[in-house]
Coordinates of C-alpha atoms and ligand atoms in Angstrom, one line a residue:
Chain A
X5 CA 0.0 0.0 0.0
X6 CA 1.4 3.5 -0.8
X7 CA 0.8 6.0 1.1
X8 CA -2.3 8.9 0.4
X9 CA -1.9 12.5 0.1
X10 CA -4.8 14.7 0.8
X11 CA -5.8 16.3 -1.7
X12 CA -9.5 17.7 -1.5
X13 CA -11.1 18.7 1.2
X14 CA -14.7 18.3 2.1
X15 CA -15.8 21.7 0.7
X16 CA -14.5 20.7 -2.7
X17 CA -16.1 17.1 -2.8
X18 CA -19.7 18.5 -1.6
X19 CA -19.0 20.6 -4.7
X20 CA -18.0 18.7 -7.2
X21 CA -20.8 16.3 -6.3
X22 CA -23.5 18.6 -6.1
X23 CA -23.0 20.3 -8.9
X24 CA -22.5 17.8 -11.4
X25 CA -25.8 15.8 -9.7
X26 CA -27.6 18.8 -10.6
X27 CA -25.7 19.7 -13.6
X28 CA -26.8 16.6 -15.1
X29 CA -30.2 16.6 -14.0
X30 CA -30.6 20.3 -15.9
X31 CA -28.8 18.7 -19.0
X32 CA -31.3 16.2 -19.8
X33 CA -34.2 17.9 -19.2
X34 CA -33.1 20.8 -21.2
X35 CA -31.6 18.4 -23.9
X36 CA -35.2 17.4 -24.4
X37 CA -36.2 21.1 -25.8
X38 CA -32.5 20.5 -28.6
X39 CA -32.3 16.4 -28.9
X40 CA -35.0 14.4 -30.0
X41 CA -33.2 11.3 -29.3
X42 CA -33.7 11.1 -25.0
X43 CA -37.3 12.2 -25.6
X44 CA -38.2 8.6 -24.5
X45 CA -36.5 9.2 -21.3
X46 CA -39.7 12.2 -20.5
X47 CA -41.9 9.9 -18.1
X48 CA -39.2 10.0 -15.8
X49 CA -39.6 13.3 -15.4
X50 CA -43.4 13.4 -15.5
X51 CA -43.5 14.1 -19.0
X52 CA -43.0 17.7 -20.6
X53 CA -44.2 20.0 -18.6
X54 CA -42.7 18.1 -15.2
X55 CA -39.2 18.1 -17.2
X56 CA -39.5 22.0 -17.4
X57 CA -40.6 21.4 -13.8
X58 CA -37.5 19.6 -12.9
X59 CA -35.1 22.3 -14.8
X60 CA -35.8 25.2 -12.9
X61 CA -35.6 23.6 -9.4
X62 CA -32.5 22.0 -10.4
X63 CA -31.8 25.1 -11.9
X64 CA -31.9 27.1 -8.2
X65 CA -29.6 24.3 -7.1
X66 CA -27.0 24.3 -9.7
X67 CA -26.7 28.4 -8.2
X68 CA -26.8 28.0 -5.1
X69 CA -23.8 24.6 -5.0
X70 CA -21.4 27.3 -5.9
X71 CA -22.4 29.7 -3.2
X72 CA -23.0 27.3 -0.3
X73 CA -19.5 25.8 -1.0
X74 CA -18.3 29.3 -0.7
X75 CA -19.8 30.5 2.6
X76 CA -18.6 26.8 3.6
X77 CA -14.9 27.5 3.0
X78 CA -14.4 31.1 1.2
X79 CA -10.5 30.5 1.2
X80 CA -10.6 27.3 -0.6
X81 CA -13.2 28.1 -3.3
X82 CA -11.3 31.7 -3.9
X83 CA -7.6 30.0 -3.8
X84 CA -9.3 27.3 -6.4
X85 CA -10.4 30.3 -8.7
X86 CA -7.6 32.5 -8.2
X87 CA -5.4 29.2 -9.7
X88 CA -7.0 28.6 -12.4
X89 CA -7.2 31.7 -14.1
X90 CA -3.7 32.7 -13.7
X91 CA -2.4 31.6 -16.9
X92 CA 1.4 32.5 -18.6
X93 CA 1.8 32.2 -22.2
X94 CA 4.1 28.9 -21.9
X95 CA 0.9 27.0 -20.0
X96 CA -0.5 26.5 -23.3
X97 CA 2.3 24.2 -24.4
X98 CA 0.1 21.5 -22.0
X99 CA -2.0 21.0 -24.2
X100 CA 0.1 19.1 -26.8
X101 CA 1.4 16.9 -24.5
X102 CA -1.9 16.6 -23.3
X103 CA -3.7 15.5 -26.8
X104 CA -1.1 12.9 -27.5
X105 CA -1.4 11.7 -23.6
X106 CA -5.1 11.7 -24.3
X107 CA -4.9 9.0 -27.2
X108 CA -2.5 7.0 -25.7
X109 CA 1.0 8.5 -26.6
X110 CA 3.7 9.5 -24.3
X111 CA 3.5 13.4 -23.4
X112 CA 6.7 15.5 -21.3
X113 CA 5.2 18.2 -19.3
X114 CA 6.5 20.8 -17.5
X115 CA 6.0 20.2 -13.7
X116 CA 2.7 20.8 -12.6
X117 CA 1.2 22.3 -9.8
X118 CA -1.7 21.2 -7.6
X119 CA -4.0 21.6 -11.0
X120 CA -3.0 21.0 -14.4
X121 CA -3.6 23.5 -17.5
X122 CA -6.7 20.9 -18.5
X123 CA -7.8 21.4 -15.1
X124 CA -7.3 24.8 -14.8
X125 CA -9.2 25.4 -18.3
X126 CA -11.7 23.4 -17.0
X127 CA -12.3 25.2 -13.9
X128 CA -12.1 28.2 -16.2
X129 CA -14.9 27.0 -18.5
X130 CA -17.1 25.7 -16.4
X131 CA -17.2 28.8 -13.6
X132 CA -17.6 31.1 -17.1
X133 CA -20.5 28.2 -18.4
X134 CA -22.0 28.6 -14.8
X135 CA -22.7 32.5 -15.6
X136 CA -23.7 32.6 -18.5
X137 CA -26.5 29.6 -17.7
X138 CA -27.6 31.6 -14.7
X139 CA -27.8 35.1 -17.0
X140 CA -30.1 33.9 -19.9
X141 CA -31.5 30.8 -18.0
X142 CA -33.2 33.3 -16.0
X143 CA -34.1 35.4 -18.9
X144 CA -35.8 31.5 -20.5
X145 CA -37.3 31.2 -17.0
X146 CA -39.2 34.7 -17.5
X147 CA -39.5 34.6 -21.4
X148 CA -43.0 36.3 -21.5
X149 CA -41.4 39.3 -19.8
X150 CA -38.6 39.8 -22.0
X151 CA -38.3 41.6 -25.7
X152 CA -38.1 38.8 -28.7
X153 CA -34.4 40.0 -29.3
X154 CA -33.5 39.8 -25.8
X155 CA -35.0 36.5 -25.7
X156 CA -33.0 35.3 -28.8
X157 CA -29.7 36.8 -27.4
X158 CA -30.1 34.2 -24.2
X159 CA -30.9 31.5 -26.2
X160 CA -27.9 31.7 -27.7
X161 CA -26.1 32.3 -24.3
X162 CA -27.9 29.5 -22.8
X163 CA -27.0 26.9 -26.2
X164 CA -22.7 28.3 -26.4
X165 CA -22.8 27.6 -22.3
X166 CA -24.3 24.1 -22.9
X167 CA -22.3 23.4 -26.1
X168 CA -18.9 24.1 -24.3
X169 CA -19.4 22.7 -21.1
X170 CA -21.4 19.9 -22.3
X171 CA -18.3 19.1 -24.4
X172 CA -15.6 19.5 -21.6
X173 CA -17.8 17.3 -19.7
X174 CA -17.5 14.2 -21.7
X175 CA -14.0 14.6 -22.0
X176 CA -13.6 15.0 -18.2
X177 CA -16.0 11.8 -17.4
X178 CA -13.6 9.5 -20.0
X179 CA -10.6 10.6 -18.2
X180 CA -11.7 10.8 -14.5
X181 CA -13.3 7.0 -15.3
X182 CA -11.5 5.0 -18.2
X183 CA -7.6 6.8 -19.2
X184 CA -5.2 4.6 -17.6
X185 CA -2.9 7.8 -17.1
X186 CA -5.7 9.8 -15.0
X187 CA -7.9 7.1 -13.6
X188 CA -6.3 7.5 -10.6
X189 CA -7.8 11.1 -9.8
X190 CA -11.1 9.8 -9.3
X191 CA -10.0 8.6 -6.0
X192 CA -9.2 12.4 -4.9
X193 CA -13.1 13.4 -5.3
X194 CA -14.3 10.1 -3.5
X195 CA -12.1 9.9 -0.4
X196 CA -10.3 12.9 -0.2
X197 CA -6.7 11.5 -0.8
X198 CA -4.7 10.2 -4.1
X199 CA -1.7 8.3 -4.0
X200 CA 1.6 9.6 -3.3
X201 CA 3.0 7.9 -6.7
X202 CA 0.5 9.5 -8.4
X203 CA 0.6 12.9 -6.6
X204 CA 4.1 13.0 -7.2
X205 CA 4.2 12.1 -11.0
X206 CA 1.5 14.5 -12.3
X207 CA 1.6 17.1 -9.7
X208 CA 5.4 17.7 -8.4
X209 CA 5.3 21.1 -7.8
X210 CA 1.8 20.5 -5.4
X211 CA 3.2 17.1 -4.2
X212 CA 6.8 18.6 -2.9
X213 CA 4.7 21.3 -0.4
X214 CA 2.7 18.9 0.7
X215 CA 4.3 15.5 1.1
X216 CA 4.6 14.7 4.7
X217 CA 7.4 15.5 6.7
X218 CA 8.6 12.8 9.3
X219 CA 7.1 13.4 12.4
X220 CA 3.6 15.3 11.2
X221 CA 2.2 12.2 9.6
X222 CA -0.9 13.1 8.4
X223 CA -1.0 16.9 8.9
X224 CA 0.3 19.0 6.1
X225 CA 1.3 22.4 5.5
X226 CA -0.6 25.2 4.1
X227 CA 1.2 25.6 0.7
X228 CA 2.6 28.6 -0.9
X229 CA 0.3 29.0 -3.1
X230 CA -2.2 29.4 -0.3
X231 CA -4.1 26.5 -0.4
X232 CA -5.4 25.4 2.6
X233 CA -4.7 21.2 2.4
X234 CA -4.8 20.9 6.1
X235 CA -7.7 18.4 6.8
X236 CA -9.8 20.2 9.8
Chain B
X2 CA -51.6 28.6 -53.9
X3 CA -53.9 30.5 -52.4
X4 CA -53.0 33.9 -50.2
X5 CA -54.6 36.1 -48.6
X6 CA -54.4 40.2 -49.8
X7 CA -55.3 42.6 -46.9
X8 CA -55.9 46.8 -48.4
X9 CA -55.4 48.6 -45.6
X10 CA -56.6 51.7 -48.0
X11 CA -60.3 50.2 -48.0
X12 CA -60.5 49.4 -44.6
X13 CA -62.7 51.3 -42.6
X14 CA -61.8 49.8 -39.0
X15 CA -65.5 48.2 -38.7
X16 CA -63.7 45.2 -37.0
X17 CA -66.3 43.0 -38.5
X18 CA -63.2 40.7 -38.8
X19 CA -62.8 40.0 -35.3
X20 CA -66.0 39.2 -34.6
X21 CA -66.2 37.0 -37.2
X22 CA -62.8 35.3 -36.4
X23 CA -64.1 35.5 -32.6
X24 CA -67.3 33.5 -34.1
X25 CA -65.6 31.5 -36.0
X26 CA -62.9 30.0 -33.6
X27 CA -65.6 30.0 -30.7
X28 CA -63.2 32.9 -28.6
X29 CA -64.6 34.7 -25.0
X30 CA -64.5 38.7 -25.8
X31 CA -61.9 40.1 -23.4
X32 CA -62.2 43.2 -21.1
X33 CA -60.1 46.0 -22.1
X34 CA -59.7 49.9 -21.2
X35 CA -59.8 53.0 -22.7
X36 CA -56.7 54.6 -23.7
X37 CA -57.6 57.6 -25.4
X38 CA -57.9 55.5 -28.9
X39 CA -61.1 54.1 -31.0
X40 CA -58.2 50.4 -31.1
X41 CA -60.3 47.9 -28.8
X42 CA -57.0 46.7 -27.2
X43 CA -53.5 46.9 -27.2
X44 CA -52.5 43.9 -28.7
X45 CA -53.7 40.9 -29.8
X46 CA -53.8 37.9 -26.8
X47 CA -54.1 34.4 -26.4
X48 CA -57.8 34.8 -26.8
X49 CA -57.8 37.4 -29.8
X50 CA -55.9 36.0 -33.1
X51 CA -56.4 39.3 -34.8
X52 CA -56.8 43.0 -34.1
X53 CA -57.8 46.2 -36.3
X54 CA -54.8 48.7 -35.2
X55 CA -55.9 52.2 -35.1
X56 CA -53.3 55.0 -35.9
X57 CA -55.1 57.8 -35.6
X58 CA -53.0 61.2 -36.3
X59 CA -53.2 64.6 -37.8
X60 CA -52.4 65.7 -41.8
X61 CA -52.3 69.4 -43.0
X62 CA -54.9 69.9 -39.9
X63 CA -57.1 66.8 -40.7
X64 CA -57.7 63.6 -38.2
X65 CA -57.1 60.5 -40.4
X66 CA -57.6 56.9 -39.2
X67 CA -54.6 54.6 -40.5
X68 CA -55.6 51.1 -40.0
X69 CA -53.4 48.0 -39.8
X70 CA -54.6 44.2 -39.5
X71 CA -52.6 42.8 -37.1
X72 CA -52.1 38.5 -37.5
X73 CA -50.1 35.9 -38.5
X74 CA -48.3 36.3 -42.0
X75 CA -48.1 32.4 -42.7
X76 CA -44.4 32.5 -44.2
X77 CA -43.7 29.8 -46.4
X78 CA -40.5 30.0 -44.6
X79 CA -42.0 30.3 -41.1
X80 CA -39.2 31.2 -38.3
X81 CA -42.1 29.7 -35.7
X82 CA -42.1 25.9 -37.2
X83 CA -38.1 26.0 -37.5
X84 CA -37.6 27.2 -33.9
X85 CA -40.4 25.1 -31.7
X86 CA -38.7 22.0 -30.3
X87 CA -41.0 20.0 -30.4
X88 CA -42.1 19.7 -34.1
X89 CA -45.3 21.3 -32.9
X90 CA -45.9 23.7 -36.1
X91 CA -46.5 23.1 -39.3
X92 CA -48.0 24.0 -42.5
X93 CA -51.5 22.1 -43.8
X94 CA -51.6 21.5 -47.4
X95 CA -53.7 25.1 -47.9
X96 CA -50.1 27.0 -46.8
X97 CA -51.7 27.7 -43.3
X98 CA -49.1 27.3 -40.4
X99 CA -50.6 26.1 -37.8
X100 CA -50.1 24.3 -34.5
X101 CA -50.5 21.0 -32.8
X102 CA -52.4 21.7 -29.5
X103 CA -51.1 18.2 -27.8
X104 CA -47.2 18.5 -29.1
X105 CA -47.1 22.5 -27.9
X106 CA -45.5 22.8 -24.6
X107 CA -46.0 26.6 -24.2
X108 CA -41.9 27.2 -24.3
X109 CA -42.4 30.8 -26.3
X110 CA -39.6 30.2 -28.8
X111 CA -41.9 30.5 -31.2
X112 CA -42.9 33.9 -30.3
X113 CA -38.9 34.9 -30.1
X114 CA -38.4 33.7 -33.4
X115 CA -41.3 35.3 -35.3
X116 CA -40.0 38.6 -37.1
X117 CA -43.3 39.9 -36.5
X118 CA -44.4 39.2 -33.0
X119 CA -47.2 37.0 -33.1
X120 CA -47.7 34.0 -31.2
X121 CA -49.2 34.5 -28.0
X122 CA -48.7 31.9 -25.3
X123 CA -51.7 31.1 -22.5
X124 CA -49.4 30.8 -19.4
X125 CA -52.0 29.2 -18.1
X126 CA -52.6 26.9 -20.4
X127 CA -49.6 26.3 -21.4
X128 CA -50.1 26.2 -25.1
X129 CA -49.6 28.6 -28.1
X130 CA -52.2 30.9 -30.0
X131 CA -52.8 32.8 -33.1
X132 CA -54.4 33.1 -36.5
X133 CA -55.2 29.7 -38.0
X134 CA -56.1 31.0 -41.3
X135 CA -59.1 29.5 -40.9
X136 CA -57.6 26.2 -41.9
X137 CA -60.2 24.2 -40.9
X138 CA -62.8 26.4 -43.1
X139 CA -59.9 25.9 -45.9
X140 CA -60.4 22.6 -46.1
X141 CA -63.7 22.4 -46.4
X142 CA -63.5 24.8 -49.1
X143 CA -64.3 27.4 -47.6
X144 CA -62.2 31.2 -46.9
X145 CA -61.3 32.4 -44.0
X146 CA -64.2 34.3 -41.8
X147 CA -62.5 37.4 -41.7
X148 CA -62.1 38.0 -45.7
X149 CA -66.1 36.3 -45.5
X150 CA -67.3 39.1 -43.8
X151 CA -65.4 42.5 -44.9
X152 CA -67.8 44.4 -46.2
X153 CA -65.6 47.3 -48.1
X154 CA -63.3 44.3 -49.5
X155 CA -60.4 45.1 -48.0
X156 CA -60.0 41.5 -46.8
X157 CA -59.4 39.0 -50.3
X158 CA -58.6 35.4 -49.8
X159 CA -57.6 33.4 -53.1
X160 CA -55.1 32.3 -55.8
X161 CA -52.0 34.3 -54.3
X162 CA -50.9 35.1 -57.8
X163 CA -53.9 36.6 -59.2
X164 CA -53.7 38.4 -56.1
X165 CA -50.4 39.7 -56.4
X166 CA -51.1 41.3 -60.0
X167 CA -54.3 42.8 -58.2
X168 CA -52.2 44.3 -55.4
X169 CA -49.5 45.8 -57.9
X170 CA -52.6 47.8 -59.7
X171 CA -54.3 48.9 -56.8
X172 CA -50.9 50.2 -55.2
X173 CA -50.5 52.0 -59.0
X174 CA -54.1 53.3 -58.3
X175 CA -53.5 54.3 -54.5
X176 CA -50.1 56.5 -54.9
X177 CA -51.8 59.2 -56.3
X178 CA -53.5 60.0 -53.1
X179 CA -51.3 57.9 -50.6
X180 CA -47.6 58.5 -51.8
X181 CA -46.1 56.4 -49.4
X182 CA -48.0 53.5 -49.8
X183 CA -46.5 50.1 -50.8
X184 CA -46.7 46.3 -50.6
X185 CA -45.8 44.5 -47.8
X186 CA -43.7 42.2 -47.9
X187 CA -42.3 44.0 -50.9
X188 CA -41.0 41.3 -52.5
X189 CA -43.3 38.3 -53.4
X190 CA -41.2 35.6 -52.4
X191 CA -39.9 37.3 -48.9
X192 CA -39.8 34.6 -46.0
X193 CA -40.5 31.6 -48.6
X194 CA -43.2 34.1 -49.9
X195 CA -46.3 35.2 -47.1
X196 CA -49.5 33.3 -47.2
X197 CA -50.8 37.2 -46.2
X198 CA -49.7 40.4 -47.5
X199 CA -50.8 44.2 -47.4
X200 CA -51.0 47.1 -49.2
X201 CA -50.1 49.6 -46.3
X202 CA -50.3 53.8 -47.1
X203 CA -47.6 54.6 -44.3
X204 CA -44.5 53.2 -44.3
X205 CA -43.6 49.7 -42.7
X206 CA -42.5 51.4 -39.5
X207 CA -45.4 53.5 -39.5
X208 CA -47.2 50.1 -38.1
X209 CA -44.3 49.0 -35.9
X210 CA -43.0 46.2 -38.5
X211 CA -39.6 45.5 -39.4
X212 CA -38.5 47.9 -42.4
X213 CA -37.7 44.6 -44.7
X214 CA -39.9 41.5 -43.6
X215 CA -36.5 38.8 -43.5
X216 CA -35.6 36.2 -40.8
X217 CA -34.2 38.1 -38.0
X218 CA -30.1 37.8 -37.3
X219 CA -30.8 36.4 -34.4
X220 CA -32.9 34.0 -35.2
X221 CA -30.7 32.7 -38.3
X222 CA -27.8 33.1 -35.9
X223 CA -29.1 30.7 -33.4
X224 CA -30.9 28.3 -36.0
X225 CA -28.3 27.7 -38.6
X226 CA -25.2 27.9 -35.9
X227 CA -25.3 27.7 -32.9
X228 CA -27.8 25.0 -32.5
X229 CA -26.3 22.9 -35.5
X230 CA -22.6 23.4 -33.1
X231 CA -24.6 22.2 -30.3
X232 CA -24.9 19.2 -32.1
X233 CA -21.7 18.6 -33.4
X234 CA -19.1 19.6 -31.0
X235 CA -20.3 17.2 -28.2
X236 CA -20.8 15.1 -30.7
X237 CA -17.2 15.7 -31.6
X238 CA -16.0 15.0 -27.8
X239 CA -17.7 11.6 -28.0
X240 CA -15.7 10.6 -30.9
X241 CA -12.8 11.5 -29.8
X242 CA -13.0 9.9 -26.6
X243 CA -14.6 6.5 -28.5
X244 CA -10.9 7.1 -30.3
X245 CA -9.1 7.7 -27.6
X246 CA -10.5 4.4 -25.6
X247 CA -9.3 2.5 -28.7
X248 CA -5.8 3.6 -29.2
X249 CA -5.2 3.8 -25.5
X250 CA -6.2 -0.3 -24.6
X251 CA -4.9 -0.8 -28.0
X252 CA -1.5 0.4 -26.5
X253 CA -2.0 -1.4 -23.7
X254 CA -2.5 -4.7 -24.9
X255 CA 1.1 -3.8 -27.2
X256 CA 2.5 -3.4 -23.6
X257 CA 1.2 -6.3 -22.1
X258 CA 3.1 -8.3 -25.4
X259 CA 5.9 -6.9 -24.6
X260 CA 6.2 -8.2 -21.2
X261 CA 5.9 -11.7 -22.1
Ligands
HEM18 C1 -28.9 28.5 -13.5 C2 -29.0 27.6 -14.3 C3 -30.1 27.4 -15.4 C4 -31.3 28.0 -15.5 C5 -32.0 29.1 -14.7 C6 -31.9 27.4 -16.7 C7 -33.2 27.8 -17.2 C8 -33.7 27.3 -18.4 C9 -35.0 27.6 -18.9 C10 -36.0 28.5 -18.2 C11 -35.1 27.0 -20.2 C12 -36.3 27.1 -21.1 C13 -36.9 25.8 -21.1 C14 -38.4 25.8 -21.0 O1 -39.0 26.9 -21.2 O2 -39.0 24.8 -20.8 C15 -33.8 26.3 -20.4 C16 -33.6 25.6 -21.6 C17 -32.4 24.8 -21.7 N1 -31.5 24.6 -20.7 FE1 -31.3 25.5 -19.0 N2 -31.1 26.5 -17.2 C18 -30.0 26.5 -16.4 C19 -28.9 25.6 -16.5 C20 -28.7 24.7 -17.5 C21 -27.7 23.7 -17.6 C22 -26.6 23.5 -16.6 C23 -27.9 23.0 -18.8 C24 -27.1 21.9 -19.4 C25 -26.1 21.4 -19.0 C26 -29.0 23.6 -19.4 C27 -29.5 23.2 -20.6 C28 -30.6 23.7 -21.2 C29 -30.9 23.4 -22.6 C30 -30.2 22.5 -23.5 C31 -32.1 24.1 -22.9 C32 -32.8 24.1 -24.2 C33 -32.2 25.3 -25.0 C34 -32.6 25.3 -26.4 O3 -33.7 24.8 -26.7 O4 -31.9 25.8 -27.2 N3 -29.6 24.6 -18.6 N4 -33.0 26.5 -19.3

């Protein structure tokens, strides 16, 4: 058994969890107003009308599991965002490595901190994807009340969020569940710790604050960067 | 075809028409208030597929009445039919467009899409409303009950050539007194070429309509990209990770050889 390195903290797993539980909830009852193909999967939902139902209360939730996780741990969430949109023009080179990685090649990266460029643009994407779904989907939500072209302009917001993050998503699920290289991760979101092979390999920069020193088993330092991997 | 012609420079604002279409498509009158105008209402509802506009305004120290028929244009090329998800519009062999009360959810994007503003949407109800064209007196053989019971003519429901050629001669007889008058659409084939069109003595945006009748930007913007992206690029991540799951256990069963 190797040993674990903490890695997210409670604040980050309620998070993730909640948000993609609701994220998915709202992406198949809204794909039912673009797709004809899940339209058999309505009766779940109580039909048409009950799927419109279902997307705005899992609407309020997909708002508020940003906010809540926030007030839970302000310095965590803000750390998080602060991360991943600091970007330098060399970061980009990632992504190279990353798309022959992705299909099975051997990539070289530059040593990484606690979260990748693909991480980082994913953070990115879906925090900008969150806004712009809350902006027109509450324009959708109040349709009647708005002018035709107003109405237009935010269904066009509300398709370009779900396009892009739609897209990220499916990307995300095949690594976080089947790429032999990032499979590992997974275990971060569920448990709270990774192990130290794998902290060490893809995120030396993180892994070389954090790692244990002899004597403070478990405990680890606040890092540099100011994230707070102490477990309370 | 057939089409319907509407000469706003006969009409005398009688509103015979919406009784009749009130008749005809069995709809409650509505309570309304007055606003300082001879228009019965504001705008055309749910319960009220079409409305006799009033513009009432001075010339060279005269009060005129300007009258616009406010309803659904029936586009060949109908923004409504191409936006509703749920395949819930559509046009009957007569070139009506109408809707499908059980498919129609209520959504609105209909409304959003329509370059003219029409569809109405019972919130209530949660369905969508507006002129039918009478297509269920169409098919009987019948014409619609609003062109059945103008009196001065202004209201003429039949082939939508002939029609044309006797739009194009009244507007030749009308521009001597009425020099801005026009036909509306101005071209005959605008938005897949209207079931309805006018001969109007202001200009377009005199009545509130768009200057050109076309598909708004908007509209095209969403329907022929960003919708047709929304089907592609996930689509798109899907392969790629179908690809990626194949080269990458390809690669590992090469490894696994190897070791042996
Ligand atoms: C704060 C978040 C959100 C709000 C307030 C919201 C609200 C709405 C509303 C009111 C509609 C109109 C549907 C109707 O009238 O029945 C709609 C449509 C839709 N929503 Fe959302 N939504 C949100 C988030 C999401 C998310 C996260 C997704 C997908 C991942 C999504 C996907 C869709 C789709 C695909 C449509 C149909 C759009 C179209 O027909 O082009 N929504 N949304």
């Amino acid at each position: 058994m190797s040993n674990k390195i903490f890695r997210f903290n409670k604040t980050m797993r309620f998070f993730h969890w909640s948000y993609i539980t609701f994220y998915f909830l709202l992406a198949i009852t809204g794909a039912f107003l673009y797709f004809d193909f899940l339209d058999w999967l309505r009766p779940l939902f109580g039909g048409a009308q009950g799927a419109r139902i279902v997307h705005r209360v899992a609407a309020v939730g997909l708002i508020l599991s940003p906010i809540i996780s926030f007030l839970l741990n302000p310095k965590e969430i803000w750390e998080t965002l602060k991360y991943a949109y600091s970007w330098k023009a060399s970061d980009l080179k990632f992504f190279g490595g990353f798309i022959k990685e992705f299909f099975g090649g051997h990539a070289h990266y530059e040593p990484q901190g606690k979260y990748n460029q693909g991480e980082k643009l994913n953070i990115v994407l879906q925090s900008l994807g969150w806004l712009l779904f809350i902006v027109s989907g509450i324009v959708l939500w109040r349709f009647e009340d708005f002018s035709p072209e107003v109405g237009m302009i935010a269904l066009i917001g509300h398709d370009i969020a779900f396009i892009f993050t739609l897209a990220y998503a499916i990307g995300h699920i095949y690594l976080s569940l089947f790429h032999p290289v990032t499979k590992p991760a997974l275990e971060g979101m569920l448990t709270g710790y990774v192990d130290e092979e794998y902290a060490k390999n893809h995120h030396p920069l993180w892994y070389n604050e954090v790692k244990p020193v002899k004597g403070e088993a478990k405990k680890q330092a606040k890092t540099k960067s100011g994230f707070v991997t102490t477990q309370k | 075809m057939n089409g319907m012609f509407i000469d706003t420079s006969l009409c005398v604002g009688c509103r015979g028409c919406m009784t009749a279409c009130k008749s005809w498509n069995e709809l409650p009158g509505e309570k309304t208030t007055f606003t300082g105008s001879l228009q019965s209402m504001p705008d055309t509802t749910p319960k009220t597929y079409t409305l006799i506009k009033f513009y009432e305004h001075e010339e060279n120290g005269r009060l005129r009445f300007d009258f616009f028929k406010q309803q659904c244009f029936h586009c060949g090329d109908a923004a409504c039919e191409k936006a509703c998800p749920e395949d819930a519009i559509y046009h009957t062999k007569e070139g009506a467009v109408v809707r499908n009360y059980e498919r129609c959810i209520g959504c609105d994007y209909c409304q959003k899409a329509c370059p003219f503003n029409i569809p109405r949407i019972d919130t209530q109800e949660k369905k969508m409303h507006k002129c039918t064209l009478c297509f269920d007196r169409l098919e009987n053989g019948e014409i619609p009950a609003c062109a059945q019971t103008c009196s001065p003519g202004a209201i003429k429901y039949g082939n939508r050539d002939e029609l044309w050629e006797v739009a194009q001669k009244r507007l030749a007889e009308v521009k001597k007194e009425y020099p801005k008058a026009n036909l509306y659409p101005s071209d005959k084939n605008a938005l897949g070429g209207t079931g309805v069109f006018y001969l109007l003595i202001n200009e377009p945006e005199f009545y509130g309509l768009p200057a050109e009748a076309k598909l708004k930007t908007t509209f095209s913007l969403w329907h022929d990209v960003v919708r047709p992206l929304g089907k592609i690029v996930p689509g798109l991540a899907l392969g790629a990770t179908v690809i990626a799951a194949v080269t990458n256990s390809v690669k590992k069963q090469r490894e696994e050889g190897h070791g042996e």
